[in-house]
Amino acid sequence: MRILVVGGAGYIGSHVVKELLNTGYDVRVFDNLSTGQEINLFEKAEFIRGDILDVPALEKAMKGIDGVVHLAAKKAVGESMEKPDLYALNNLNGTINVLNAMVKEGVKYFVFSSTAAVYGMPEVEVLDEQTPLNPINFYGFSKKMIEDVLSWYDKLKGIKFVALRYFNAVGYDKEGDVKGLEKNPQNLLPIIMETIFGVREKMTVFGSDYPTKDGTCVRDYIHVSDLASAHELAFKYLLKSNESQVMNLGTGSGHSVKEMIETTQAVTKKKVAYEMGARRSGDPAALMAYSEKAKELLGWQPKHSSLENIIESTYRIYQKYF
Ligand code: UFG
């Protein structure tokens, strides 16, 4: 079975490629290397440099393909509010181009990289897939729109999909095969690492008056290798059941920002220079996932998501650079 991984040179995409190769698939990567990196490519996977806005290039890449994983997207929440046009074009139009190329080449199976950002600021702390979708940023809205488009392409064009709503993706593969550091990272753990290594003088904890165990925000941090295994299992599921699904991917337990900083200090034996600051707008106090559906339908289990493992694997990669 040959899978096209669109966005396969990115942080999550390269972990997905590794998992697919390890489980015996042939893999072709399609990536424009705008945020993806050459260093993340695997020798055993074919690589085509191309953009999802380039329809002829996409159609060419789709030849001889049995299924698609699509992760190519703009994903900075703040930027999405300043440049909705960019997010509409890349995320929505780009995905529709991928789907149309699939229809043209008769490719039926699609695994989509969605996000917990589709839920927005929910009233509950632990979310299942029935929790109402109320995105509060254009990034989350773009992913929600794509999920809607997918349902229609299922009905009208017979595309069978699994949309995976990732919670907070963190960590690096155990063997250290994925080596690229995200440029200009916006997320908590890379920011903690950059602070340890002096790229940043200090970091700010956004809010210490939340109704949580220590006043700082709680999130569900899921190891990227656990996310990766769900993509492979999603293909198996699609082949077997031929039914489209939407699924959360998280561990079901949460860690506070303070806990992340303190555990990093304990694991790395390095000081993290931080100060308490104001809340960041749009941050819910706590977000965790019910992932029973993925466990039941895919037989998925997170295996790498202990806090120590997440921090150690990230620290190991940063140590190579600094
Ligand atoms: N945080 C800080 N200081 C920082 C950076 C982050 O205190 O310098 C805090 C945030 O306030 C938040 C937590 O660390 O409470 C995690 O923040 P991230 O920015 O790493 O992640 P988010 O939970 O905000 O968002 C992540 C992804 C989004 C995705 C969302 C889904 O970055 O792309 O999860 O819930 F949409």
mmCIF file with all atom_site columns, N, CA and C in Angstrom, residues 189 192-193 196-197 260-272 308 310-316 318-319:
data_model
loop_
_atom_site.group_PDB
_atom_site.id
_atom_site.type_symbol
_atom_site.label_atom_id
_atom_site.label_alt_id
_atom_site.label_comp_id
_atom_site.label_asym_id
_atom_site.label_entity_id
_atom_site.label_seq_id
_atom_site.pdbx_PDB_ins_code
_atom_site.Cartn_x
_atom_site.Cartn_y
_atom_site.Cartn_z
_atom_site.occupancy
_atom_site.B_iso_or_equiv
_atom_site.pdbx_formal_charge
_atom_site.auth_seq_id
_atom_site.auth_comp_id
_atom_site.auth_asym_id
_atom_site.auth_atom_id
_atom_site.pdbx_PDB_model_num
ATOM 1  N N  . LEU A 1 189 ? 6.469  23.708 25.252 1.00 0.00 ? 189 LEU A N  1
ATOM 2  C CA . LEU A 1 189 ? 7.683  22.927 25.524 1.00 0.00 ? 189 LEU A CA 1
ATOM 3  C C  . LEU A 1 189 ? 8.909  23.420 24.733 1.00 0.00 ? 189 LEU A C  1
ATOM 4  N N  . ILE A 1 192 ? 10.142 26.386 26.562 1.00 0.00 ? 192 ILE A N  1
ATOM 5  C CA . ILE A 1 192 ? 10.884 26.007 27.773 1.00 0.00 ? 192 ILE A CA 1
ATOM 6  C C  . ILE A 1 192 ? 12.305 25.597 27.386 1.00 0.00 ? 192 ILE A C  1
ATOM 7  N N  . MET A 1 193 ? 12.433 24.795 26.314 1.00 0.00 ? 193 MET A N  1
ATOM 8  C CA . MET A 1 193 ? 13.766 24.332 25.879 1.00 0.00 ? 193 MET A CA 1
ATOM 9  C C  . MET A 1 193 ? 14.630 25.511 25.450 1.00 0.00 ? 193 MET A C  1
ATOM 10 N N  . ILE A 1 196 ? 15.990 27.197 28.461 1.00 0.00 ? 196 ILE A N  1
ATOM 11 C CA . ILE A 1 196 ? 17.095 26.443 29.081 1.00 0.00 ? 196 ILE A CA 1
ATOM 12 C C  . ILE A 1 196 ? 18.402 26.727 28.352 1.00 0.00 ? 196 ILE A C  1
ATOM 13 N N  . PHE A 1 197 ? 18.336 26.728 27.006 1.00 0.00 ? 197 PHE A N  1
ATOM 14 C CA . PHE A 1 197 ? 19.564 26.857 26.224 1.00 0.00 ? 197 PHE A CA 1
ATOM 15 C C  . PHE A 1 197 ? 19.929 28.305 25.911 1.00 0.00 ? 197 PHE A C  1
ATOM 16 N N  . MET A 1 260 ? 4.854  21.526 33.972 1.00 0.00 ? 260 MET A N  1
ATOM 17 C CA . MET A 1 260 ? 5.722  21.288 32.802 1.00 0.00 ? 260 MET A CA 1
ATOM 18 C C  . MET A 1 260 ? 7.110  21.890 33.061 1.00 0.00 ? 260 MET A C  1
ATOM 19 N N  . ILE A 1 261 ? 7.121  23.100 33.613 1.00 0.00 ? 261 ILE A N  1
ATOM 20 C CA . ILE A 1 261 ? 8.403  23.766 33.875 1.00 0.00 ? 261 ILE A CA 1
ATOM 21 C C  . ILE A 1 261 ? 9.166  23.016 34.968 1.00 0.00 ? 261 ILE A C  1
ATOM 22 N N  . GLU A 1 262 ? 8.459  22.683 36.035 1.00 0.00 ? 262 GLU A N  1
ATOM 23 C CA . GLU A 1 262 ? 9.149  22.021 37.166 1.00 0.00 ? 262 GLU A CA 1
ATOM 24 C C  . GLU A 1 262 ? 9.657  20.638 36.792 1.00 0.00 ? 262 GLU A C  1
ATOM 25 N N  . THR A 1 263 ? 8.854  19.884 36.037 1.00 0.00 ? 263 THR A N  1
ATOM 26 C CA . THR A 1 263 ? 9.325  18.551 35.627 1.00 0.00 ? 263 THR A CA 1
ATOM 27 C C  . THR A 1 263 ? 10.506 18.684 34.664 1.00 0.00 ? 263 THR A C  1
ATOM 28 N N  . THR A 1 264 ? 10.492 19.684 33.810 1.00 0.00 ? 264 THR A N  1
ATOM 29 C CA . THR A 1 264 ? 11.636 19.885 32.910 1.00 0.00 ? 264 THR A CA 1
ATOM 30 C C  . THR A 1 264 ? 12.894 20.165 33.730 1.00 0.00 ? 264 THR A C  1
ATOM 31 N N  . GLN A 1 265 ? 12.747 20.996 34.755 1.00 0.00 ? 265 GLN A N  1
ATOM 32 C CA . GLN A 1 265 ? 13.921 21.297 35.603 1.00 0.00 ? 265 GLN A CA 1
ATOM 33 C C  . GLN A 1 265 ? 14.435 20.027 36.273 1.00 0.00 ? 265 GLN A C  1
ATOM 34 N N  . ALA A 1 266 ? 13.506 19.175 36.728 1.00 0.00 ? 266 ALA A N  1
ATOM 35 C CA . ALA A 1 266 ? 13.911 17.937 37.417 1.00 0.00 ? 266 ALA A CA 1
ATOM 36 C C  . ALA A 1 266 ? 14.569 16.957 36.443 1.00 0.00 ? 266 ALA A C  1
ATOM 37 N N  . VAL A 1 267 ? 13.996 16.816 35.253 1.00 0.00 ? 267 VAL A N  1
ATOM 38 C CA . VAL A 1 267 ? 14.516 15.831 34.287 1.00 0.00 ? 267 VAL A CA 1
ATOM 39 C C  . VAL A 1 267 ? 15.867 16.280 33.715 1.00 0.00 ? 267 VAL A C  1
ATOM 40 N N  . THR A 1 268 ? 15.983 17.564 33.404 1.00 0.00 ? 268 THR A N  1
ATOM 41 C CA . THR A 1 268 ? 17.196 18.034 32.711 1.00 0.00 ? 268 THR A CA 1
ATOM 42 C C  . THR A 1 268 ? 18.259 18.555 33.691 1.00 0.00 ? 268 THR A C  1
ATOM 43 N N  . LYS A 1 269 ? 17.856 18.750 34.938 1.00 0.00 ? 269 LYS A N  1
ATOM 44 C CA . LYS A 1 269 ? 18.735 19.347 35.947 1.00 0.00 ? 269 LYS A CA 1
ATOM 45 C C  . LYS A 1 269 ? 19.250 20.720 35.498 1.00 0.00 ? 269 LYS A C  1
ATOM 46 N N  . LYS A 1 270 ? 18.397 21.428 34.765 1.00 0.00 ? 270 LYS A N  1
ATOM 47 C CA . LYS A 1 270 ? 18.721 22.780 34.302 1.00 0.00 ? 270 LYS A CA 1
ATOM 48 C C  . LYS A 1 270 ? 17.634 23.736 34.784 1.00 0.00 ? 270 LYS A C  1
ATOM 49 N N  . LYS A 1 271 ? 18.049 24.972 35.003 1.00 0.00 ? 271 LYS A N  1
ATOM 50 C CA . LYS A 1 271 ? 17.102 25.974 35.493 1.00 0.00 ? 271 LYS A CA 1
ATOM 51 C C  . LYS A 1 271 ? 16.326 26.575 34.315 1.00 0.00 ? 271 LYS A C  1
ATOM 52 N N  . VAL A 1 272 ? 15.033 26.756 34.500 1.00 0.00 ? 272 VAL A N  1
ATOM 53 C CA . VAL A 1 272 ? 14.226 27.472 33.509 1.00 0.00 ? 272 VAL A CA 1
ATOM 54 C C  . VAL A 1 272 ? 13.927 28.855 34.082 1.00 0.00 ? 272 VAL A C  1
ATOM 55 N N  . GLU A 1 308 ? 7.879  12.566 31.690 1.00 0.00 ? 308 GLU A N  1
ATOM 56 C CA . GLU A 1 308 ? 9.340  12.377 31.669 1.00 0.00 ? 308 GLU A CA 1
ATOM 57 C C  . GLU A 1 308 ? 9.808  12.043 30.257 1.00 0.00 ? 308 GLU A C  1
ATOM 58 N N  . ILE A 1 310 ? 8.270  12.624 27.414 1.00 0.00 ? 310 ILE A N  1
ATOM 59 C CA . ILE A 1 310 ? 8.053  13.770 26.527 1.00 0.00 ? 310 ILE A CA 1
ATOM 60 C C  . ILE A 1 310 ? 9.205  14.760 26.671 1.00 0.00 ? 310 ILE A C  1
ATOM 61 N N  . ILE A 1 311 ? 9.565  15.044 27.893 1.00 0.00 ? 311 ILE A N  1
ATOM 62 C CA . ILE A 1 311 ? 10.597 16.058 28.151 1.00 0.00 ? 311 ILE A CA 1
ATOM 63 C C  . ILE A 1 311 ? 11.977 15.536 27.755 1.00 0.00 ? 311 ILE A C  1
ATOM 64 N N  . GLU A 1 312 ? 12.285 14.310 28.157 1.00 0.00 ? 312 GLU A N  1
ATOM 65 C CA . GLU A 1 312 ? 13.592 13.718 27.817 1.00 0.00 ? 312 GLU A CA 1
ATOM 66 C C  . GLU A 1 312 ? 13.831 13.685 26.315 1.00 0.00 ? 312 GLU A C  1
ATOM 67 N N  . SER A 1 313 ? 12.807 13.220 25.572 1.00 0.00 ? 313 SER A N  1
ATOM 68 C CA . SER A 1 313 ? 12.997 13.066 24.121 1.00 0.00 ? 313 SER A CA 1
ATOM 69 C C  . SER A 1 313 ? 13.168 14.425 23.448 1.00 0.00 ? 313 SER A C  1
ATOM 70 N N  . THR A 1 314 ? 12.510 15.443 23.977 1.00 0.00 ? 314 THR A N  1
ATOM 71 C CA . THR A 1 314 ? 12.653 16.788 23.408 1.00 0.00 ? 314 THR A CA 1
ATOM 72 C C  . THR A 1 314 ? 14.022 17.367 23.762 1.00 0.00 ? 314 THR A C  1
ATOM 73 N N  . TYR A 1 315 ? 14.403 17.174 25.005 1.00 0.00 ? 315 TYR A N  1
ATOM 74 C CA . TYR A 1 315 ? 15.696 17.697 25.485 1.00 0.00 ? 315 TYR A CA 1
ATOM 75 C C  . TYR A 1 315 ? 16.856 17.104 24.675 1.00 0.00 ? 315 TYR A C  1
ATOM 76 N N  . ARG A 1 316 ? 16.772 15.796 24.392 1.00 0.00 ? 316 ARG A N  1
ATOM 77 C CA . ARG A 1 316 ? 17.828 15.115 23.625 1.00 0.00 ? 316 ARG A CA 1
ATOM 78 C C  . ARG A 1 316 ? 18.070 15.776 22.273 1.00 0.00 ? 316 ARG A C  1
ATOM 79 N N  . TYR A 1 318 ? 17.243 18.932 21.417 1.00 0.00 ? 318 TYR A N  1
ATOM 80 C CA . TYR A 1 318 ? 17.763 20.292 21.620 1.00 0.00 ? 318 TYR A CA 1
ATOM 81 C C  . TYR A 1 318 ? 19.246 20.272 21.979 1.00 0.00 ? 318 TYR A C  1
ATOM 82 N N  . GLN A 1 319 ? 19.636 19.236 22.734 1.00 0.00 ? 319 GLN A N  1
ATOM 83 C CA . GLN A 1 319 ? 21.058 19.136 23.121 1.00 0.00 ? 319 GLN A CA 1
ATOM 84 C C  . GLN A 1 319 ? 21.969 19.006 21.907 1.00 0.00 ? 319 GLN A C  1
#
